[in-house]
GROMACS .gro file of C-alpha atoms in nm:
model
  502
    1MET     CA    1   1.367  -2.996  -5.899
    2ARG     CA    2   1.685  -2.886  -5.842
    3ARG     CA    3   1.801  -2.687  -5.526
    4ILE     CA    4   2.120  -2.501  -5.455
    5LEU     CA    5   2.275  -2.299  -5.210
    6ILE     CA    6   2.532  -2.035  -5.372
    7ARG     CA    7   2.746  -1.841  -5.117
    8PRO     CA    8   2.842  -1.487  -5.267
    9PHE     CA    9   3.202  -1.397  -5.244
   10GLY     CA   10   3.278  -1.248  -4.971
   11SER     CA   11   2.996  -1.385  -4.768
   12ILE     CA   12   2.938  -1.636  -4.494
   13LEU     CA   13   2.613  -1.624  -4.644
   14ASP     CA   14   2.437  -1.981  -4.783
   15LEU     CA   15   2.204  -1.876  -5.047
   16HIS     CA   16   1.890  -2.154  -5.158
   17VAL     CA   17   1.818  -2.128  -5.511
   18ALA     CA   18   1.526  -2.333  -5.628
   19ILE     CA   19   1.529  -2.417  -5.983
   20GLY     CA   20   1.345  -2.669  -6.159
   21GLY     CA   21   0.994  -2.764  -6.303
   22ARG     CA   22   0.843  -2.640  -6.557
   23GLY     CA   23   0.822  -2.261  -6.699
   24ASP     CA   24   1.112  -2.012  -6.730
   25ARG     CA   25   1.439  -2.057  -6.524
   26ALA     CA   26   1.576  -1.705  -6.585
   27ASP     CA   27   1.261  -1.570  -6.444
   28ARG     CA   28   1.237  -1.828  -6.176
   29ILE     CA   29   1.661  -1.740  -6.062
   30TYR     CA   30   1.592  -1.368  -6.141
   31ARG     CA   31   1.279  -1.348  -5.873
   32GLN     CA   32   1.490  -1.576  -5.602
   33LEU     CA   33   1.785  -1.319  -5.634
   34ARG     CA   34   1.557  -1.005  -5.657
   35ASP     CA   35   1.363  -1.127  -5.317
   36ALA     CA   36   1.748  -1.210  -5.115
   37VAL     CA   37   1.829  -0.867  -5.203
   38LEU     CA   38   1.427  -0.646  -5.108
   39ASP     CA   39   1.464  -0.879  -4.790
   40GLY     CA   40   1.840  -0.795  -4.702
   41ARG     CA   41   1.962  -1.219  -4.760
   42LEU     CA   42   2.162  -0.994  -4.981
   43ARG     CA   43   2.318  -0.733  -4.852
   44ARG     CA   44   2.478  -0.407  -5.129
   45GLY     CA   45   2.835  -0.496  -5.190
   46GLU     CA   46   2.838  -0.864  -5.197
   47ARG     CA   47   2.927  -1.030  -5.533
   48LEU     CA   48   2.729  -1.311  -5.628
   49PRO     CA   49   2.908  -1.616  -5.862
   50ALA     CA   50   2.985  -1.569  -6.210
   51THR     CA   51   2.705  -1.626  -6.462
   52ARG     CA   52   2.963  -1.954  -6.578
   53GLU     CA   53   2.974  -2.095  -6.218
   54LEU     CA   54   2.682  -2.038  -6.101
   55ALA     CA   55   2.522  -2.200  -6.430
   56GLU     CA   56   2.710  -2.499  -6.350
   57ARG     CA   57   2.604  -2.555  -6.055
   58LEU     CA   58   2.291  -2.504  -6.150
   59GLN     CA   59   2.322  -2.743  -6.443
   60VAL     CA   60   2.089  -2.463  -6.697
   61SER     CA   61   2.274  -2.277  -6.931
   62ARG     CA   62   2.483  -1.949  -6.939
   63SER     CA   63   2.247  -1.771  -7.162
   64THR     CA   64   1.984  -1.831  -6.839
   65VAL     CA   65   2.187  -1.694  -6.593
   66SER     CA   66   2.329  -1.402  -6.789
   67THR     CA   67   1.945  -1.342  -6.893
   68ALA     CA   68   1.873  -1.316  -6.492
   69TYR     CA   69   2.195  -1.131  -6.429
   70GLU     CA   70   2.154  -0.879  -6.654
   71ARG     CA   71   1.783  -0.812  -6.532
   72LEU     CA   72   1.865  -0.756  -6.202
   73THR     CA   73   2.124  -0.476  -6.322
   74ALA     CA   74   1.909  -0.356  -6.521
   75GLU     CA   75   1.663  -0.268  -6.257
   76GLY     CA   76   1.953  -0.192  -6.023
   77TYR     CA   77   1.944  -0.470  -5.801
   78LEU     CA   78   2.313  -0.536  -5.882
   79ALA     CA   79   2.606  -0.360  -6.089
   80ALA     CA   80   2.887  -0.536  -6.253
   81ARG     CA   81   3.194  -0.427  -6.294
   82VAL     CA   82   3.487  -0.499  -6.562
   83GLY     CA   83   3.713  -0.736  -6.415
   84ALA     CA   84   3.554  -0.759  -6.101
   85GLY     CA   85   3.248  -0.955  -6.129
   86THR     CA   86   2.902  -0.879  -6.025
   87PHE     CA   87   2.753  -0.695  -5.686
   88VAL     CA   88   2.458  -0.631  -5.493
   89ALA     CA   89   2.363  -0.272  -5.566
   90TYR     CA   90   2.031  -0.245  -5.424
   91ALA     CA   91   2.052  -0.120  -5.049
   92GLY     CA   92   1.691  -0.037  -4.974
   93ALA     CA   93   1.743  -0.322  -4.709
   94SER     CA   94   2.105  -0.315  -4.649
   95GLY     CA   95   2.121  -0.392  -4.271
   96GLY     CA   96   1.717  -0.381  -4.244
   97PRO     CA   97   1.534  -0.565  -4.056
   98LEU     CA   98   1.306  -0.827  -4.292
   99PRO     CA   99   0.977  -0.763  -4.405
  100ALA     CA  100   0.654  -0.881  -4.207
  101PRO     CA  101   0.541  -1.236  -4.290
  102ARG     CA  102   0.250  -1.259  -4.592
  103ARG     CA  103   0.045  -1.461  -4.357
  104ALA     CA  104  -0.020  -1.507  -3.950
  105ALA     CA  105  -0.162  -1.840  -3.954
  106ALA     CA  106   0.058  -1.978  -3.681
  107GLN     CA  107  -0.061  -1.804  -3.338
  108PRO     CA  108   0.055  -1.898  -3.008
  109THR     CA  109  -0.235  -1.909  -2.733
  110GLN     CA  110  -0.395  -1.631  -2.583
  111ALA     CA  111  -0.251  -1.687  -2.262
  112TRP     CA  112   0.109  -1.629  -2.423
  113ARG     CA  113  -0.028  -1.351  -2.624
  114ASP     CA  114  -0.173  -1.171  -2.309
  115LEU     CA  115   0.193  -1.192  -2.105
  116ASP     CA  116   0.339  -0.856  -2.095
  117ASP     CA  117   0.732  -0.832  -1.940
  118PRO     CA  118   0.726  -0.598  -1.640
  119LEU     CA  119   1.054  -0.590  -1.566
  120TRP     CA  120   1.312  -0.626  -1.852
  121VAL     CA  121   1.336  -0.278  -2.061
  122GLU     CA  122   1.597  -0.226  -2.343
  123SER     CA  123   1.886  -0.067  -2.212
  124ARG     CA  124   1.953   0.258  -2.229
  125PRO     CA  125   2.219   0.528  -2.170
  126ILE     CA  126   2.101   0.724  -1.782
  127ALA     CA  127   2.249   1.046  -1.605
  128TYR     CA  128   2.110   0.858  -1.282
  129ASP     CA  129   2.006   0.458  -1.303
  130PHE     CA  130   1.859   0.292  -1.029
  131SER     CA  131   1.690   0.011  -1.205
  132ILE     CA  132   1.669  -0.322  -1.032
  133GLY     CA  133   1.830  -0.669  -0.987
  134SER     CA  134   2.170  -0.635  -1.197
  135PRO     CA  135   2.521  -0.584  -1.045
  136ASP     CA  136   2.776  -0.303  -1.192
  137PRO     CA  137   2.935  -0.485  -1.491
  138ALA     CA  138   3.235  -0.286  -1.384
  139LEU     CA  139   3.323  -0.468  -1.118
  140PHE     CA  140   3.307  -0.815  -1.311
  141PRO     CA  141   3.661  -0.946  -1.245
  142LEU     CA  142   3.727  -0.990  -1.606
  143GLU     CA  143   4.094  -1.050  -1.637
  144THR     CA  144   4.053  -1.365  -1.406
  145TRP     CA  145   3.749  -1.411  -1.590
  146ARG     CA  146   3.907  -1.436  -1.955
  147THR     CA  147   4.255  -1.582  -1.797
  148SER     CA  148   4.004  -1.895  -1.678
  149VAL     CA  149   3.783  -1.960  -1.971
  150ALA     CA  150   4.140  -1.935  -2.187
  151ALA     CA  151   4.222  -2.247  -1.940
  152GLU     CA  152   3.973  -2.446  -1.987
  153LEU     CA  153   4.023  -2.390  -2.373
  154ARG     CA  154   4.365  -2.510  -2.357
  155ALA     CA  155   4.289  -2.825  -2.149
  156GLY     CA  156   4.145  -2.990  -2.415
  157PHE     CA  157   3.784  -2.834  -2.439
  158VAL     CA  158   3.844  -2.994  -2.843
  159ARG     CA  159   3.854  -3.335  -2.701
  160ASN     CA  160   3.625  -3.371  -2.438
  161SER     CA  161   3.334  -3.202  -2.616
  162SER     CA  162   3.097  -3.455  -2.647
  163TYR     CA  163   2.732  -3.415  -2.456
  164SER     CA  164   2.792  -3.400  -2.106
  165ASP     CA  165   2.573  -3.437  -1.730
  166PRO     CA  166   2.212  -3.292  -1.787
  167ALA     CA  167   2.258  -3.204  -1.419
  168GLY     CA  168   2.589  -3.005  -1.493
  169VAL     CA  169   2.994  -3.040  -1.460
  170GLU     CA  170   3.096  -3.235  -1.177
  171ARG     CA  171   3.357  -3.037  -1.121
  172LEU     CA  172   3.126  -2.732  -1.067
  173ARG     CA  173   2.840  -2.925  -0.849
  174GLU     CA  174   3.126  -3.035  -0.599
  175ALA     CA  175   3.230  -2.654  -0.601
  176ILE     CA  176   2.904  -2.535  -0.546
  177ALA     CA  177   2.820  -2.733  -0.294
  178ARG     CA  178   3.128  -2.659  -0.083
  179HIS     CA  179   3.097  -2.315  -0.149
  180LEU     CA  180   2.725  -2.321  -0.042
  181GLY     CA  181   2.794  -2.460   0.348
  182VAL     CA  182   3.074  -2.214   0.373
  183ALA     CA  183   2.906  -1.963   0.319
  184ARG     CA  184   2.546  -2.085   0.365
  185SER     CA  185   2.523  -2.333   0.536
  186VAL     CA  186   2.329  -2.547   0.311
  187GLU     CA  187   2.400  -2.899   0.302
  188ALA     CA  188   2.494  -3.015   0.001
  189GLY     CA  189   2.682  -3.281  -0.179
  190PRO     CA  190   2.796  -3.198  -0.578
  191ASP     CA  191   2.498  -3.466  -0.609
  192ASP     CA  192   2.275  -3.272  -0.483
  193VAL     CA  193   2.319  -2.982  -0.744
  194LEU     CA  194   2.181  -2.951  -1.087
  195VAL     CA  195   2.301  -2.609  -1.301
  196THR     CA  196   2.068  -2.459  -1.426
  197SER     CA  197   2.113  -2.157  -1.731
  198GLY     CA  198   2.002  -1.899  -1.403
  199ALA     CA  199   1.774  -1.910  -1.172
  200GLN     CA  200   1.425  -1.897  -1.394
  201GLN     CA  201   1.534  -2.229  -1.533
  202ALA     CA  202   1.564  -2.354  -1.235
  203PHE     CA  203   1.169  -2.293  -1.196
  204ASP     CA  204   1.070  -2.373  -1.517
  205LEU     CA  205   1.273  -2.683  -1.470
  206LEU     CA  206   1.032  -2.720  -1.118
  207ALA     CA  207   0.674  -2.622  -1.261
  208ARG     CA  208   0.752  -2.864  -1.464
  209VAL     CA  209   0.820  -3.231  -1.243
  210ALA     CA  210   0.623  -3.089  -0.980
  211LEU     CA  211   0.331  -2.960  -1.117
  212GLN     CA  212  -0.017  -3.099  -1.321
  213PRO     CA  213  -0.220  -2.813  -1.476
  214GLY     CA  214  -0.518  -2.677  -1.200
  215ASP     CA  215  -0.236  -2.755  -0.876
  216THR     CA  216  -0.225  -2.386  -0.657
  217VAL     CA  217   0.113  -2.196  -0.570
  218ALA     CA  218   0.177  -1.952  -0.313
  219VAL     CA  219   0.380  -1.681  -0.365
  220GLU     CA  220   0.472  -1.317  -0.242
  221ASP     CA  221   0.345  -1.056  -0.298
  222PRO     CA  222   0.459  -0.819  -0.376
  223GLY     CA  223   0.662  -1.055  -0.511
  224TYR     CA  224   0.889  -1.116  -0.810
  225PRO     CA  225   0.685  -1.129  -1.159
  226PRO     CA  226   0.831  -1.354  -1.393
  227VAL     CA  227   0.827  -1.666  -1.076
  228ARG     CA  228   0.411  -1.577  -1.150
  229GLN     CA  229   0.402  -1.535  -1.498
  230LEU     CA  230   0.562  -1.850  -1.466
  231PHE     CA  231   0.344  -2.121  -1.264
  232GLU     CA  232   0.067  -1.932  -1.456
  233MET     CA  233   0.179  -2.033  -1.782
  234ALA     CA  234   0.202  -2.385  -1.680
  235GLY     CA  235  -0.126  -2.395  -1.557
  236ALA     CA  236  -0.094  -2.353  -1.192
  237ARG     CA  237  -0.384  -2.135  -0.964
  238VAL     CA  238  -0.171  -1.879  -0.827
  239VAL     CA  239  -0.245  -1.758  -0.551
  240PRO     CA  240  -0.119  -1.386  -0.420
  241VAL     CA  241  -0.026  -1.412   0.015
  242PRO     CA  242   0.027  -1.054   0.149
  243VAL     CA  243   0.417  -1.012   0.299
  244ASP     CA  244   0.442  -0.770   0.571
  245GLU     CA  245   0.820  -0.629   0.756
  246HIS     CA  246   0.930  -0.898   0.767
  247GLY     CA  247   0.839  -1.150   0.486
  248LEU     CA  248   0.608  -1.434   0.401
  249ARG     CA  249   0.260  -1.384   0.647
  250VAL     CA  250   0.318  -1.755   0.633
  251ASP     CA  251  -0.065  -1.723   0.842
  252LEU     CA  252  -0.209  -1.655   0.543
  253LEU     CA  253  -0.114  -1.916   0.362
  254PRO     CA  254  -0.404  -2.147   0.167
  255PRO     CA  255  -0.372  -2.523   0.081
  256ALA     CA  256  -0.125  -2.538  -0.171
  257ARG     CA  257   0.117  -2.797  -0.374
  258LEU     CA  258   0.402  -2.542  -0.406
  259VAL     CA  259   0.522  -2.211  -0.185
  260TYR     CA  260   0.814  -1.959  -0.380
  261VAL     CA  261   0.939  -1.813  -0.074
  262THR     CA  262   1.280  -1.596  -0.055
  263PRO     CA  263   1.315  -1.593   0.306
  264SER     CA  264   1.700  -1.381   0.307
  265HIS     CA  265   1.617  -1.098   0.147
  266GLN     CA  266   1.189  -1.050   0.030
  267PHE     CA  267   1.185  -0.980  -0.302
  268PRO     CA  268   1.127  -0.672  -0.378
  269LEU     CA  269   1.045  -0.516   0.014
  270GLY     CA  270   1.328  -0.680   0.180
  271GLY     CA  271   1.216  -0.813   0.450
  272ILE     CA  272   1.385  -1.106   0.660
  273LEU     CA  273   1.190  -1.395   0.713
  274PRO     CA  274   1.226  -1.464   1.164
  275LEU     CA  275   1.280  -1.831   1.230
  276GLU     CA  276   0.960  -1.915   1.398
  277ARG     CA  277   0.784  -1.807   1.045
  278ARG     CA  278   1.048  -2.057   0.901
  279VAL     CA  279   0.940  -2.369   1.126
  280ALA     CA  280   0.555  -2.253   1.081
  281LEU     CA  281   0.644  -2.205   0.678
  282LEU     CA  282   0.849  -2.600   0.712
  283GLU     CA  283   0.512  -2.764   0.908
  284TRP     CA  284   0.285  -2.581   0.696
  285ALA     CA  285   0.472  -2.782   0.347
  286ALA     CA  286   0.446  -3.132   0.576
  287ARG     CA  287   0.087  -3.067   0.699
  288HIS     CA  288  -0.008  -2.995   0.292
  289ASP     CA  289   0.256  -3.239   0.145
  290ALA     CA  290   0.347  -2.880  -0.053
  291VAL     CA  291   0.711  -2.827  -0.193
  292VAL     CA  292   0.903  -2.573  -0.095
  293ILE     CA  293   1.107  -2.338  -0.330
  294GLU     CA  294   1.395  -2.092  -0.147
  295ASP     CA  295   1.491  -1.852  -0.391
  296ASP     CA  296   1.839  -1.724  -0.277
  297TYR     CA  297   1.901  -1.455  -0.502
  298ASP     CA  298   2.109  -1.232  -0.378
  299SER     CA  299   2.249  -1.323   0.016
  300GLU     CA  300   2.612  -1.300  -0.093
  301TYR     CA  301   2.549  -0.919  -0.060
  302ARG     CA  302   2.552  -0.844   0.364
  303PHE     CA  303   2.610  -0.552   0.501
  304GLY     CA  304   2.587  -0.618   0.844
  305SER     CA  305   2.552  -0.996   1.060
  306ARG     CA  306   2.531  -1.311   0.992
  307PRO     CA  307   2.215  -1.436   0.745
  308LEU     CA  308   1.996  -1.702   0.929
  309ASP     CA  309   2.016  -2.058   0.804
  310PRO     CA  310   1.880  -2.103   0.481
  311LEU     CA  311   1.526  -2.288   0.503
  312GLN     CA  312   1.726  -2.581   0.358
  313ARG     CA  313   1.948  -2.616   0.632
  314LEU     CA  314   1.630  -2.628   0.842
  315ASP     CA  315   1.415  -2.936   0.647
  316ALA     CA  316   1.435  -3.270   0.816
  317ASP     CA  317   1.162  -3.419   0.516
  318GLY     CA  318   1.290  -3.346   0.173
  319ARG     CA  319   1.082  -3.066   0.104
  320VAL     CA  320   1.311  -2.763   0.024
  321VAL     CA  321   1.456  -2.677  -0.297
  322TYR     CA  322   1.693  -2.394  -0.248
  323VAL     CA  323   1.772  -2.206  -0.559
  324GLY     CA  324   2.105  -1.955  -0.635
  325THR     CA  325   2.211  -1.810  -0.900
  326PHE     CA  326   2.577  -1.632  -1.027
  327SER     CA  327   2.374  -1.341  -1.181
  328LYS     CA  328   2.418  -1.066  -0.893
  329THR     CA  329   2.767  -1.150  -0.843
  330MET     CA  330   2.925  -1.250  -1.167
  331LEU     CA  331   2.716  -1.091  -1.440
  332PRO     CA  332   2.391  -1.239  -1.584
  333ALA     CA  333   2.474  -1.307  -1.921
  334LEU     CA  334   2.678  -1.562  -1.857
  335ARG     CA  335   2.343  -1.750  -1.756
  336LEU     CA  336   2.461  -1.988  -1.445
  337GLY     CA  337   2.231  -2.049  -1.183
  338PHE     CA  338   2.126  -2.413  -0.946
  339VAL     CA  339   1.948  -2.594  -0.749
  340ILE     CA  340   1.976  -2.790  -0.432
  341ALA     CA  341   1.691  -3.059  -0.449
  342PRO     CA  342   1.638  -3.371  -0.253
  343PRO     CA  343   1.719  -3.679  -0.410
  344ALA     CA  344   1.372  -3.765  -0.588
  345ILE     CA  345   1.348  -3.443  -0.723
  346LEU     CA  346   1.654  -3.366  -0.856
  347SER     CA  347   1.633  -3.669  -1.038
  348ALA     CA  348   1.282  -3.554  -1.238
  349LEU     CA  349   1.515  -3.227  -1.276
  350ARG     CA  350   1.774  -3.358  -1.446
  351HIS     CA  351   1.524  -3.557  -1.727
  352ALA     CA  352   1.394  -3.190  -1.752
  353LYS     CA  353   1.662  -3.085  -1.796
  354ARG     CA  354   1.800  -3.260  -2.108
  355LEU     CA  355   1.510  -3.231  -2.254
  356THR     CA  356   1.493  -2.876  -2.268
  357ASP     CA  357   1.840  -2.790  -2.317
  358TRP     CA  358   2.008  -3.119  -2.260
  359HIS     CA  359   2.298  -2.934  -2.075
  360ASN     CA  360   2.489  -2.594  -2.001
  361GLU     CA  361   2.825  -2.467  -2.184
  362THR     CA  362   3.103  -2.689  -2.041
  363VAL     CA  363   3.351  -2.419  -2.082
  364THR     CA  364   3.187  -2.148  -1.879
  365GLN     CA  365   3.098  -2.452  -1.629
  366ARG     CA  366   3.452  -2.541  -1.591
  367ALA     CA  367   3.600  -2.176  -1.524
  368MET     CA  368   3.341  -2.073  -1.254
  369ALA     CA  369   3.460  -2.385  -1.104
  370ARG     CA  370   3.759  -2.219  -1.181
  371LEU     CA  371   3.745  -1.906  -1.005
  372LEU     CA  372   3.526  -2.116  -0.711
  373ASP     CA  373   3.813  -2.333  -0.677
  374THR     CA  374   4.126  -2.045  -0.631
  375GLY     CA  375   3.930  -1.860  -0.364
  376ALA     CA  376   3.864  -1.615  -0.677
  377PHE     CA  377   3.543  -1.573  -0.695
  378ALA     CA  378   3.552  -1.507  -0.248
  379ARG     CA  379   3.797  -1.265  -0.354
  380HIS     CA  380   3.521  -1.114  -0.611
  381VAL     CA  381   3.211  -1.092  -0.398
  382ARG     CA  382   3.441  -0.956  -0.113
  383ALA     CA  383   3.582  -0.687  -0.320
  384ALA     CA  384   3.221  -0.614  -0.501
  385THR     CA  385   3.066  -0.625  -0.122
  386ARG     CA  386   3.227  -0.322  -0.022
  387VAL     CA  387   3.159  -0.122  -0.283
  388TYR     CA  388   2.775  -0.191  -0.217
  389GLU     CA  389   2.798  -0.126   0.181
  390GLU     CA  390   2.966   0.179   0.112
  391ARG     CA  391   2.647   0.261  -0.170
  392HIS     CA  392   2.435   0.159   0.062
  393ALA     CA  393   2.488   0.333   0.304
  394VAL     CA  394   2.519   0.673   0.114
  395LEU     CA  395   2.174   0.539  -0.050
  396VAL     CA  396   2.005   0.540   0.271
  397ARG     CA  397   2.149   0.868   0.427
  398ALA     CA  398   2.048   1.054   0.121
  399ALA     CA  399   1.694   0.923   0.139
  400GLY     CA  400   1.642   0.986   0.461
  401GLU     CA  401   1.740   1.372   0.445
  402LEU     CA  402   1.572   1.408  -0.004
  403LEU     CA  403   1.261   1.190   0.053
  404PRO     CA  404   1.231   1.203   0.458
  405GLU     CA  405   0.812   1.134   0.368
  406LEU     CA  406   0.854   0.838   0.243
  407GLU     CA  407   0.944   0.485   0.498
  408LEU     CA  408   1.270   0.306   0.432
  409VAL     CA  409   1.213  -0.078   0.417
  410PRO     CA  410   1.522  -0.161   0.663
  411SER     CA  411   1.744  -0.383   0.454
  412ALA     CA  412   2.135  -0.484   0.522
  413ALA     CA  413   2.157  -0.728   0.207
  414GLY     CA  414   2.116  -0.718  -0.205
  415LEU     CA  415   2.155  -0.449  -0.431
  416HIS     CA  416   1.857  -0.211  -0.389
  417VAL     CA  417   1.635  -0.067  -0.064
  418ALA     CA  418   1.215   0.045  -0.104
  419LEU     CA  419   1.080   0.345   0.024
  420LEU     CA  420   0.739   0.255   0.072
  421GLU     CA  421   0.431   0.526   0.132
  422PRO     CA  422   0.391   0.581   0.531
  423GLY     CA  423  -0.025   0.505   0.621
  424GLN     CA  424  -0.163   0.889   0.606
  425PRO     CA  425  -0.454   1.016   0.837
  426ALA     CA  426  -0.721   1.064   0.564
  427GLY     CA  427  -0.747   1.383   0.412
  428ARG     CA  428  -0.388   1.477   0.444
  429THR     CA  429  -0.188   1.527   0.093
  430GLY     CA  430   0.145   1.557   0.101
  431VAL     CA  431   0.443   1.255  -0.081
  432GLY     CA  432   0.342   0.975   0.083
  433ALA     CA  433  -0.034   1.024   0.064
  434GLY     CA  434  -0.151   0.843  -0.260
  435LEU     CA  435   0.179   0.843  -0.430
  436ASP     CA  436   0.125   0.717  -0.775
  437ALA     CA  437   0.488   0.583  -0.803
  438ARG     CA  438   0.462   0.464  -1.211
  439ARG     CA  439   0.331   0.809  -1.268
  440VAL     CA  440   0.604   0.996  -1.075
  441ALA     CA  441   0.920   0.741  -1.249
  442GLU     CA  442   0.762   0.847  -1.592
  443ARG     CA  443   0.829   1.224  -1.479
  444ALA     CA  444   1.143   1.134  -1.350
  445GLY     CA  445   1.264   0.948  -1.655
  446VAL     CA  446   1.212   1.273  -1.843
  447ALA     CA  447   1.450   1.392  -1.612
  448GLY     CA  448   1.699   1.135  -1.650
  449VAL     CA  449   1.624   0.937  -1.317
  450ALA     CA  450   1.530   0.539  -1.375
  451PHE     CA  451   1.333   0.348  -1.113
  452LEU     CA  452   1.081   0.099  -1.096
  453PRO     CA  453   0.778   0.129  -0.853
  454VAL     CA  454   0.672  -0.094  -0.602
  455SER     CA  455   0.313  -0.142  -0.738
  456ARG     CA  456   0.474  -0.324  -1.039
  457PHE     CA  457   0.529  -0.648  -0.849
  458ARG     CA  458   0.167  -0.647  -0.589
  459ARG     CA  459  -0.104  -0.777  -0.751
  460GLY     CA  460  -0.316  -0.733  -0.423
  461HIS     CA  461  -0.370  -0.411  -0.226
  462GLY     CA  462  -0.102  -0.212  -0.006
  463PRO     CA  463   0.074   0.092  -0.002
  464ASP     CA  464   0.254   0.198  -0.346
  465GLY     CA  465   0.668   0.273  -0.282
  466ILE     CA  466   0.992   0.316  -0.508
  467LEU     CA  467   1.248   0.092  -0.572
  468LEU     CA  468   1.596   0.233  -0.612
  469GLY     CA  469   1.912   0.008  -0.707
  470PHE     CA  470   2.233   0.082  -0.612
  471GLY     CA  471   2.386  -0.188  -0.803
  472GLY     CA  472   2.445   0.017  -1.182
  473ILE     CA  473   2.557   0.373  -1.002
  474PRO     CA  474   2.824   0.518  -0.821
  475ALA     CA  475   2.807   0.651  -0.538
  476ALA     CA  476   2.898   0.946  -0.590
  477HIS     CA  477   2.619   1.039  -0.781
  478ILE     CA  478   2.349   0.889  -0.598
  479PRO     CA  479   2.297   1.241  -0.331
  480ASP     CA  480   2.222   1.406  -0.693
  481GLY     CA  481   1.999   1.160  -0.859
  482LEU     CA  482   1.775   1.122  -0.507
  483ARG     CA  483   1.771   1.482  -0.576
  484THR     CA  484   1.683   1.456  -0.919
  485LEU     CA  485   1.375   1.236  -0.828
  486ALA     CA  486   1.288   1.455  -0.498
  487GLU     CA  487   1.215   1.728  -0.713
  488ALA     CA  488   1.044   1.498  -0.972
  489ILE     CA  489   0.800   1.396  -0.707
  490GLY     CA  490   0.751   1.781  -0.547
  491ARG     CA  491   0.586   1.825  -0.964
  492GLU     CA  492   0.379   1.536  -0.928
  493GLN     CA  493   0.228   1.656  -0.642
  494VAL     CA  494   0.137   2.044  -0.770
  495ARG     CA  495  -0.018   1.824  -1.065
  496ASP     CA  496  -0.223   1.572  -0.822
  497SER     CA  497  -0.327   1.937  -0.602
  498GLY     CA  498  -0.411   2.116  -0.930
  499ASP     CA  499  -0.627   1.839  -1.000
  500ARG     CA  500  -0.795   1.824  -0.748
  501VAL     CA  501  -0.906   2.140  -0.684
  502ARG     CA  502  -1.038   2.186  -1.045
   0.00000   0.00000   0.00000
């Protein structure tokens, strides 16, 4: 059997054609070209090879190819143009999706089939976007980034394009260590740093090297769902631990192999873990021989006093793994994160990184290092912080005026705030009594307001509420957005009251 690839004229597509064995060769060519047209591999307007050329490549007679072309032309799949050639004429699948596979025998495990995504949704234009988790792309230092990338491409990219260190480009690791030492008092050198594809890959690598199926992992509740899901898919027993206005309730931690915590800005409520709890957490880790993952996901944006030193700074036993990301300060699309880990864990992480994707793309790493080295990154963060500080102030003030029944959780960092339903006496009605934030989100969405309910991040019982991000909404639009949200809450109250009367 002979198989060749044909490249339609003007196309970047190589089309596989197999011929050989017994049977009508013209029919085989016909069926394969027809299928390629129907499923969109050959698109309308693409030119096919001449019959003589294709016959030579397939090592068949020209009449065999001509018979297949003539049949396809008669059925409307192809069209012949005198002096120009033969082109795809059928447009039924042009630009459309490939057809569903005929068989579905290969299936993932039940756990993967049941997995949902509580955070990510397809982005769409919306009038008042209070979504959380992303910075304002309009603040991205595009010209500086373009200059940095261009400089690295000119600096011998092709000559230095072989496989790189799984831990990351040394220049970036040095720059990250310096930046964290100055900005966050993290104690680290370049040999303590591993560059990842965002923070989520860091958590995945840590699950690979620190956990065995059946191990217990403690996570904050409410907390970050993708981390919880990742540990569950790794076979761990995940135990949600309540948080309060100060962060993780360390006194409620069970014996565990690993604990995940966001001490500088608890996600999603915003509390800051006080020093006494930080010390207690490290003592707990020592008693249980546990690993502590410190996720410092957005501490660069602070609108008050300097934050407490990270857990990593207080750790004298080498139990804390510090995870950070550039997704909030630059763009999530860059997929740049990092891990600061004790030597034994870092060595294992380096092997795990090599076995999963070897290393991050090097031009992006070098360009990021250039921004850190030249001070451009620090200038960008300072400028962005001023913008976000204004939005934070406007949001806090407007929420107090327009949503007075909800309690604002104090927060002086990050890109979102949380408003919770307060404790209510039995029988009292109001916005804060039995708030169903998911239903409010649906109603508000119709009115052009996007936000996430606290309940989507909670596994146990606790007050519901709303999370309002200000990374993607201008300060001038915030009051109108909250006014629209307040109206949606009011309509939901009326509906609830009517349901109770009936």
